[in-house]
Amino acid sequence: MSTVTRRTFLGAAAGSTMLAAIQPSALFANQSKANLLPSPSTGNGGSLLSALKNRKSTRSFSSQPLSQQMMSDLLWAAFGVNRPDIGFRTAPSPMNTQEIEIYVATANGLYLYDANFHQLVQLKNDDIRSFCGKQGFVANAALNLIYVADFSKLGDRNDDKKLFYAAADTGFISQNVYLFCAAFGLGTVVRDWIDRQVLAEKISLRKEQRIILAQTVGYPK
């Protein structure tokens, strides 16, 4: 699929046109392994108050996979582009740094979410879900989201400030996921109990990247 087609998709999805200046990150250079997601169903869903009422953490999941449409809607809600004309997202970040990257671990492999083109770029064919956390349910659920901060996007701030911003921004994104799951009958739980060193090696992180949290998503058992 051409770059022009991918730009047109996001513009059509939100009734606008993506700026021609927006280019894919170097992380997404291998477009041969990119899988375009369906257009997010932004007009569907229950009320915000209902989602807040039903928001909870789940720690028992079935292995039922999510449909492509559900995956599309989930990732767009998490940290998708909701203003294509300026490339802004569904969650805030300091000075619009957008330093949080979402890695997606499923039974079919490891992916990186490219929000600009609303697509998943496959990084590995291996099922690494069991490395995404130390609780037993992690390996069985449909997917695990791994929130990774790229400190290089946060400029010359010290590491404490970078970590503070990254943790806050991950909180915004993970709450978006909680509310989406509450609205659409999915279970989720955000987690810190992770062997970060092992997981970082499994997903081949660069030295300037840090795993902040992980979040399990799937159908409740």
PDB file of C-alpha atoms in Angstrom:
ATOM      1  CA  MET A   1       0.000   0.000   0.000  1.00  0.00           C
ATOM      2  CA  SER A   2       1.419   3.373  -0.969  1.00  0.00           C
ATOM      3  CA  THR A   3       2.226   6.230   1.395  1.00  0.00           C
ATOM      4  CA  VAL A   4      -0.346   8.374  -0.419  1.00  0.00           C
ATOM      5  CA  THR A   5      -3.037   5.771   0.237  1.00  0.00           C
ATOM      6  CA  ARG A   6      -2.152   5.601   3.914  1.00  0.00           C
ATOM      7  CA  ARG A   7      -2.320   9.392   4.243  1.00  0.00           C
ATOM      8  CA  THR A   8      -5.685   9.420   2.505  1.00  0.00           C
ATOM      9  CA  PHE A   9      -6.978   6.814   4.956  1.00  0.00           C
ATOM     10  CA  LEU A  10      -6.350   8.904   8.037  1.00  0.00           C
ATOM     11  CA  GLY A  11      -7.786  11.989   6.427  1.00  0.00           C
ATOM     12  CA  ALA A  12     -10.945  10.139   5.457  1.00  0.00           C
ATOM     13  CA  ALA A  13     -11.231   8.563   8.891  1.00  0.00           C
ATOM     14  CA  ALA A  14     -11.619  11.934  10.582  1.00  0.00           C
ATOM     15  CA  GLY A  15     -13.195  13.926   7.772  1.00  0.00           C
ATOM     16  CA  SER A  16      -9.999  15.865   7.145  1.00  0.00           C
ATOM     17  CA  THR A  17      -6.751  15.699   5.183  1.00  0.00           C
ATOM     18  CA  MET A  18      -3.439  14.783   6.755  1.00  0.00           C
ATOM     19  CA  LEU A  19      -0.673  17.300   6.281  1.00  0.00           C
ATOM     20  CA  ALA A  20       1.689  16.228   3.532  1.00  0.00           C
ATOM     21  CA  ALA A  21       4.577  17.084   5.843  1.00  0.00           C
ATOM     22  CA  ILE A  22       3.813  14.185   8.203  1.00  0.00           C
ATOM     23  CA  GLN A  23       6.218  11.353   7.488  1.00  0.00           C
ATOM     24  CA  PRO A  24       6.572   7.931   9.131  1.00  0.00           C
ATOM     25  CA  SER A  25       9.126   7.595  11.918  1.00  0.00           C
ATOM     26  CA  ALA A  26      12.391   5.818  11.199  1.00  0.00           C
ATOM     27  CA  LEU A  27      10.991   3.095  13.459  1.00  0.00           C
ATOM     28  CA  PHE A  28       8.424   2.339  10.780  1.00  0.00           C
ATOM     29  CA  ALA A  29      10.812   2.357   7.831  1.00  0.00           C
ATOM     30  CA  ASN A  30      10.043  -1.257   6.904  1.00  0.00           C
ATOM     31  CA  GLN A  31       6.629  -0.623   5.414  1.00  0.00           C
ATOM     32  CA  SER A  32       6.644  -4.070   3.760  1.00  0.00           C
ATOM     33  CA  LYS A  33       5.537  -5.468   7.144  1.00  0.00           C
ATOM     34  CA  ALA A  34       2.928  -2.791   7.817  1.00  0.00           C
ATOM     35  CA  ASN A  35      -0.694  -3.836   8.230  1.00  0.00           C
ATOM     36  CA  LEU A  36      -3.192  -1.034   7.763  1.00  0.00           C
ATOM     37  CA  LEU A  37      -5.968  -1.181  10.347  1.00  0.00           C
ATOM     38  CA  PRO A  38      -9.643  -0.581   9.518  1.00  0.00           C
ATOM     39  CA  SER A  39     -10.970   2.937   9.964  1.00  0.00           C
ATOM     40  CA  PRO A  40     -11.727   3.518  13.673  1.00  0.00           C
ATOM     41  CA  SER A  41     -15.433   3.494  14.558  1.00  0.00           C
ATOM     42  CA  THR A  42     -15.334   6.891  16.228  1.00  0.00           C
ATOM     43  CA  GLY A  43     -19.120   7.321  16.187  1.00  0.00           C
ATOM     44  CA  ASN A  44     -19.856   4.181  18.196  1.00  0.00           C
ATOM     45  CA  GLY A  45     -19.729   3.452  21.917  1.00  0.00           C
ATOM     46  CA  GLY A  46     -21.627   4.272  25.065  1.00  0.00           C
ATOM     47  CA  SER A  47     -21.504   7.381  27.207  1.00  0.00           C
ATOM     48  CA  LEU A  48     -18.399   8.501  29.072  1.00  0.00           C
ATOM     49  CA  LEU A  49     -20.232   8.365  32.405  1.00  0.00           C
ATOM     50  CA  SER A  50     -21.268   4.768  31.732  1.00  0.00           C
ATOM     51  CA  ALA A  51     -17.681   3.827  30.889  1.00  0.00           C
ATOM     52  CA  LEU A  52     -16.448   5.464  34.094  1.00  0.00           C
ATOM     53  CA  LYS A  53     -19.081   3.601  36.095  1.00  0.00           C
ATOM     54  CA  ASN A  54     -17.964   0.265  34.598  1.00  0.00           C
ATOM     55  CA  ARG A  55     -14.195   0.877  34.635  1.00  0.00           C
ATOM     56  CA  LYS A  56     -12.304  -1.817  36.545  1.00  0.00           C
ATOM     57  CA  SER A  57      -9.217  -4.021  36.449  1.00  0.00           C
ATOM     58  CA  THR A  58      -9.540  -7.595  35.194  1.00  0.00           C
ATOM     59  CA  ARG A  59      -7.101 -10.419  35.918  1.00  0.00           C
ATOM     60  CA  SER A  60      -8.800 -13.386  34.286  1.00  0.00           C
ATOM     61  CA  PHE A  61      -8.910 -13.543  30.494  1.00  0.00           C
ATOM     62  CA  SER A  62     -10.015 -15.902  27.757  1.00  0.00           C
ATOM     63  CA  SER A  63      -7.710 -16.535  24.807  1.00  0.00           C
ATOM     64  CA  GLN A  64     -10.286 -15.229  22.296  1.00  0.00           C
ATOM     65  CA  PRO A  65      -8.509 -12.863  19.883  1.00  0.00           C
ATOM     66  CA  LEU A  66      -9.742  -9.355  19.150  1.00  0.00           C
ATOM     67  CA  SER A  67     -11.147  -8.618  15.708  1.00  0.00           C
ATOM     68  CA  GLN A  68      -9.234  -6.240  13.457  1.00  0.00           C
ATOM     69  CA  GLN A  69     -11.966  -3.643  13.970  1.00  0.00           C
ATOM     70  CA  MET A  70     -11.766  -3.935  17.759  1.00  0.00           C
ATOM     71  CA  MET A  71      -7.971  -3.681  17.588  1.00  0.00           C
ATOM     72  CA  SER A  72      -8.282  -0.600  15.386  1.00  0.00           C
ATOM     73  CA  ASP A  73     -10.715   1.130  17.720  1.00  0.00           C
ATOM     74  CA  LEU A  74      -8.697   0.202  20.824  1.00  0.00           C
ATOM     75  CA  LEU A  75      -5.391   1.575  19.508  1.00  0.00           C
ATOM     76  CA  TRP A  76      -6.979   4.720  18.139  1.00  0.00           C
ATOM     77  CA  ALA A  77      -8.640   5.352  21.518  1.00  0.00           C
ATOM     78  CA  ALA A  78      -5.330   4.718  23.283  1.00  0.00           C
ATOM     79  CA  PHE A  79      -3.102   7.127  21.383  1.00  0.00           C
ATOM     80  CA  GLY A  80      -4.428   7.597  17.866  1.00  0.00           C
ATOM     81  CA  VAL A  81      -4.468  10.766  15.796  1.00  0.00           C
ATOM     82  CA  ASN A  82      -7.733  12.643  16.420  1.00  0.00           C
ATOM     83  CA  ARG A  83      -6.758  15.867  14.622  1.00  0.00           C
ATOM     84  CA  PRO A  84      -5.137  14.781  11.355  1.00  0.00           C
ATOM     85  CA  ASP A  85      -4.555  18.331  10.111  1.00  0.00           C
ATOM     86  CA  ILE A  86      -1.994  18.899  12.895  1.00  0.00           C
ATOM     87  CA  GLY A  87      -1.149  15.299  13.891  1.00  0.00           C
ATOM     88  CA  PHE A  88      -2.345  15.612  17.510  1.00  0.00           C
ATOM     89  CA  ARG A  89      -3.412  12.581  19.538  1.00  0.00           C
ATOM     90  CA  THR A  90      -6.161  11.307  21.849  1.00  0.00           C
ATOM     91  CA  ALA A  91      -3.804  11.726  24.851  1.00  0.00           C
ATOM     92  CA  PRO A  92      -1.603  14.722  25.736  1.00  0.00           C
ATOM     93  CA  SER A  93       2.178  14.913  25.935  1.00  0.00           C
ATOM     94  CA  PRO A  94       4.569  17.762  26.916  1.00  0.00           C
ATOM     95  CA  MET A  95       5.084  20.143  23.990  1.00  0.00           C
ATOM     96  CA  ASN A  96       3.404  17.455  21.839  1.00  0.00           C
ATOM     97  CA  THR A  97       6.521  15.278  22.031  1.00  0.00           C
ATOM     98  CA  GLN A  98       4.468  12.076  21.595  1.00  0.00           C
ATOM     99  CA  GLU A  99       7.323  10.186  23.249  1.00  0.00           C
ATOM    100  CA  ILE A 100       5.289   7.097  24.168  1.00  0.00           C
ATOM    101  CA  GLU A 101       5.394   4.241  21.668  1.00  0.00           C
ATOM    102  CA  ILE A 102       2.958   1.335  21.926  1.00  0.00           C
ATOM    103  CA  TYR A 103       4.292  -2.152  21.279  1.00  0.00           C
ATOM    104  CA  VAL A 104       1.570  -4.768  20.788  1.00  0.00           C
ATOM    105  CA  ALA A 105       2.229  -8.416  21.699  1.00  0.00           C
ATOM    106  CA  THR A 106      -0.258 -10.981  20.369  1.00  0.00           C
ATOM    107  CA  ALA A 107      -0.264 -14.710  19.625  1.00  0.00           C
ATOM    108  CA  ASN A 108       0.737 -13.837  16.050  1.00  0.00           C
ATOM    109  CA  GLY A 109       3.796 -11.763  16.925  1.00  0.00           C
ATOM    110  CA  LEU A 110       5.077  -8.409  18.098  1.00  0.00           C
ATOM    111  CA  TYR A 111       3.944  -5.165  16.458  1.00  0.00           C
ATOM    112  CA  LEU A 112       4.549  -1.449  16.789  1.00  0.00           C
ATOM    113  CA  TYR A 113       1.579   0.914  16.445  1.00  0.00           C
ATOM    114  CA  ASP A 114       2.141   3.636  13.848  1.00  0.00           C
ATOM    115  CA  ALA A 115      -0.511   6.214  14.745  1.00  0.00           C
ATOM    116  CA  ASN A 116       0.203   8.542  11.821  1.00  0.00           C
ATOM    117  CA  PHE A 117      -0.923   5.901   9.332  1.00  0.00           C
ATOM    118  CA  HIS A 118      -3.077   3.918  11.787  1.00  0.00           C
ATOM    119  CA  GLN A 119      -1.263   0.688  11.097  1.00  0.00           C
ATOM    120  CA  LEU A 120       0.620  -2.086  12.853  1.00  0.00           C
ATOM    121  CA  VAL A 121       4.203  -2.749  11.797  1.00  0.00           C
ATOM    122  CA  GLN A 122       5.241  -6.322  12.519  1.00  0.00           C
ATOM    123  CA  LEU A 123       8.605  -6.576  14.276  1.00  0.00           C
ATOM    124  CA  LYS A 124       8.682 -10.284  15.159  1.00  0.00           C
ATOM    125  CA  ASN A 125       6.708 -13.418  14.384  1.00  0.00           C
ATOM    126  CA  ASP A 126       7.287 -14.809  17.884  1.00  0.00           C
ATOM    127  CA  ASP A 127       4.624 -14.904  20.590  1.00  0.00           C
ATOM    128  CA  ILE A 128       6.321 -13.013  23.444  1.00  0.00           C
ATOM    129  CA  ARG A 129       3.244 -12.488  25.621  1.00  0.00           C
ATOM    130  CA  SER A 130       4.669 -14.597  28.445  1.00  0.00           C
ATOM    131  CA  PHE A 131       7.552 -12.096  28.762  1.00  0.00           C
ATOM    132  CA  CYS A 132       5.193  -9.117  29.141  1.00  0.00           C
ATOM    133  CA  GLY A 133       4.550  -9.665  32.837  1.00  0.00           C
ATOM    134  CA  LYS A 134       4.977 -12.074  35.743  1.00  0.00           C
ATOM    135  CA  GLN A 135       1.302 -12.913  36.337  1.00  0.00           C
ATOM    136  CA  GLY A 136      -0.028 -16.112  34.794  1.00  0.00           C
ATOM    137  CA  PHE A 137      -2.892 -14.461  32.909  1.00  0.00           C
ATOM    138  CA  VAL A 138      -0.524 -12.315  30.826  1.00  0.00           C
ATOM    139  CA  ALA A 139       0.429 -15.125  28.423  1.00  0.00           C
ATOM    140  CA  ASN A 140      -3.190 -16.153  27.777  1.00  0.00           C
ATOM    141  CA  ALA A 141      -4.907 -12.836  27.066  1.00  0.00           C
ATOM    142  CA  ALA A 142      -5.454 -11.654  23.503  1.00  0.00           C
ATOM    143  CA  LEU A 143      -2.826  -8.933  23.671  1.00  0.00           C
ATOM    144  CA  ASN A 144      -0.456  -6.985  25.834  1.00  0.00           C
ATOM    145  CA  LEU A 145       0.333  -3.333  25.235  1.00  0.00           C
ATOM    146  CA  ILE A 146       3.866  -2.321  26.190  1.00  0.00           C
ATOM    147  CA  TYR A 147       4.286   1.408  26.790  1.00  0.00           C
ATOM    148  CA  VAL A 148       7.805   2.483  25.870  1.00  0.00           C
ATOM    149  CA  ALA A 149       9.156   6.014  26.278  1.00  0.00           C
ATOM    150  CA  ASP A 150      11.668   7.340  23.754  1.00  0.00           C
ATOM    151  CA  PHE A 151      13.715   9.676  25.955  1.00  0.00           C
ATOM    152  CA  SER A 152      15.421  11.172  22.900  1.00  0.00           C
ATOM    153  CA  LYS A 153      12.146  12.927  22.048  1.00  0.00           C
ATOM    154  CA  LEU A 154      12.182  14.757  25.385  1.00  0.00           C
ATOM    155  CA  GLY A 155      15.218  16.857  24.560  1.00  0.00           C
ATOM    156  CA  ASP A 156      17.814  17.916  27.127  1.00  0.00           C
ATOM    157  CA  ARG A 157      15.623  17.486  30.218  1.00  0.00           C
ATOM    158  CA  ASN A 158      17.231  15.442  33.004  1.00  0.00           C
ATOM    159  CA  ASP A 159      16.288  11.771  33.401  1.00  0.00           C
ATOM    160  CA  ASP A 160      14.047  12.402  36.426  1.00  0.00           C
ATOM    161  CA  LYS A 161      11.977  14.915  34.457  1.00  0.00           C
ATOM    162  CA  LYS A 162      11.845  12.610  31.430  1.00  0.00           C
ATOM    163  CA  LEU A 163      10.632   9.737  33.570  1.00  0.00           C
ATOM    164  CA  PHE A 164       8.019  11.966  35.225  1.00  0.00           C
ATOM    165  CA  TYR A 165       6.625  13.067  31.857  1.00  0.00           C
ATOM    166  CA  ALA A 166       6.711   9.534  30.462  1.00  0.00           C
ATOM    167  CA  ALA A 167       4.889   8.106  33.491  1.00  0.00           C
ATOM    168  CA  ALA A 168       2.209  10.800  33.357  1.00  0.00           C
ATOM    169  CA  ASP A 169       1.682  10.332  29.621  1.00  0.00           C
ATOM    170  CA  THR A 170       1.461   6.569  29.992  1.00  0.00           C
ATOM    171  CA  GLY A 171      -1.208   7.152  32.637  1.00  0.00           C
ATOM    172  CA  PHE A 172      -3.272   9.202  30.184  1.00  0.00           C
ATOM    173  CA  ILE A 173      -2.984   6.530  27.486  1.00  0.00           C
ATOM    174  CA  SER A 174      -3.684   3.584  29.774  1.00  0.00           C
ATOM    175  CA  GLN A 175      -6.795   5.312  31.138  1.00  0.00           C
ATOM    176  CA  ASN A 176      -8.031   5.769  27.573  1.00  0.00           C
ATOM    177  CA  VAL A 177      -7.651   2.003  27.199  1.00  0.00           C
ATOM    178  CA  TYR A 178      -9.491   1.365  30.480  1.00  0.00           C
ATOM    179  CA  LEU A 179     -12.433   3.488  29.378  1.00  0.00           C
ATOM    180  CA  PHE A 180     -12.541   1.909  25.929  1.00  0.00           C
ATOM    181  CA  CYS A 181     -12.555  -1.577  27.448  1.00  0.00           C
ATOM    182  CA  ALA A 182     -15.317  -0.615  29.886  1.00  0.00           C
ATOM    183  CA  ALA A 183     -17.425   0.687  27.002  1.00  0.00           C
ATOM    184  CA  PHE A 184     -16.942  -2.344  24.739  1.00  0.00           C
ATOM    185  CA  GLY A 185     -17.001  -5.336  27.080  1.00  0.00           C
ATOM    186  CA  LEU A 186     -13.277  -6.000  27.252  1.00  0.00           C
ATOM    187  CA  GLY A 187     -11.176  -6.616  30.326  1.00  0.00           C
ATOM    188  CA  THR A 188      -7.905  -4.863  31.059  1.00  0.00           C
ATOM    189  CA  VAL A 189      -5.329  -4.258  33.764  1.00  0.00           C
ATOM    190  CA  VAL A 190      -2.260  -2.024  33.744  1.00  0.00           C
ATOM    191  CA  ARG A 191       0.837  -3.610  35.279  1.00  0.00           C
ATOM    192  CA  ASP A 192       4.260  -2.770  36.682  1.00  0.00           C
ATOM    193  CA  TRP A 193       5.294  -6.335  37.606  1.00  0.00           C
ATOM    194  CA  ILE A 194       7.587  -6.812  34.597  1.00  0.00           C
ATOM    195  CA  ASP A 195      11.137  -8.034  34.104  1.00  0.00           C
ATOM    196  CA  ARG A 196      12.078  -4.918  32.151  1.00  0.00           C
ATOM    197  CA  GLN A 197      15.556  -6.057  31.197  1.00  0.00           C
ATOM    198  CA  VAL A 198      14.365  -9.326  29.681  1.00  0.00           C
ATOM    199  CA  LEU A 199      11.406  -7.706  27.934  1.00  0.00           C
ATOM    200  CA  ALA A 200      13.583  -4.886  26.562  1.00  0.00           C
ATOM    201  CA  GLU A 201      15.856  -7.503  25.018  1.00  0.00           C
ATOM    202  CA  LYS A 202      12.903  -9.403  23.578  1.00  0.00           C
ATOM    203  CA  ILE A 203      11.563  -6.303  21.819  1.00  0.00           C
ATOM    204  CA  SER A 204      15.036  -5.022  20.855  1.00  0.00           C
ATOM    205  CA  LEU A 205      14.829  -1.609  22.498  1.00  0.00           C
ATOM    206  CA  ARG A 206      17.417   1.068  21.827  1.00  0.00           C
ATOM    207  CA  LYS A 207      19.436   2.548  24.716  1.00  0.00           C
ATOM    208  CA  GLU A 208      17.291   5.721  24.793  1.00  0.00           C
ATOM    209  CA  GLN A 209      14.055   3.752  25.223  1.00  0.00           C
ATOM    210  CA  ARG A 210      12.510   2.790  28.575  1.00  0.00           C
ATOM    211  CA  ILE A 211       9.630   0.440  29.378  1.00  0.00           C
ATOM    212  CA  ILE A 212       7.191   2.368  31.577  1.00  0.00           C
ATOM    213  CA  LEU A 213       4.243  -0.008  32.068  1.00  0.00           C
ATOM    214  CA  ALA A 214       2.398  -2.829  30.325  1.00  0.00           C
ATOM    215  CA  GLN A 215      -1.340  -3.334  29.964  1.00  0.00           C
ATOM    216  CA  THR A 216      -3.149  -6.606  29.311  1.00  0.00           C
ATOM    217  CA  VAL A 217      -6.327  -6.516  27.195  1.00  0.00           C
ATOM    218  CA  GLY A 218      -8.756  -9.258  26.254  1.00  0.00           C
ATOM    219  CA  TYR A 219     -12.176 -10.759  26.789  1.00  0.00           C
ATOM    220  CA  PRO A 220     -12.880 -11.569  30.461  1.00  0.00           C
ATOM    221  CA  LYS A 221     -13.079 -15.265  31.295  1.00  0.00           C
TER     222      LYS A 221
END
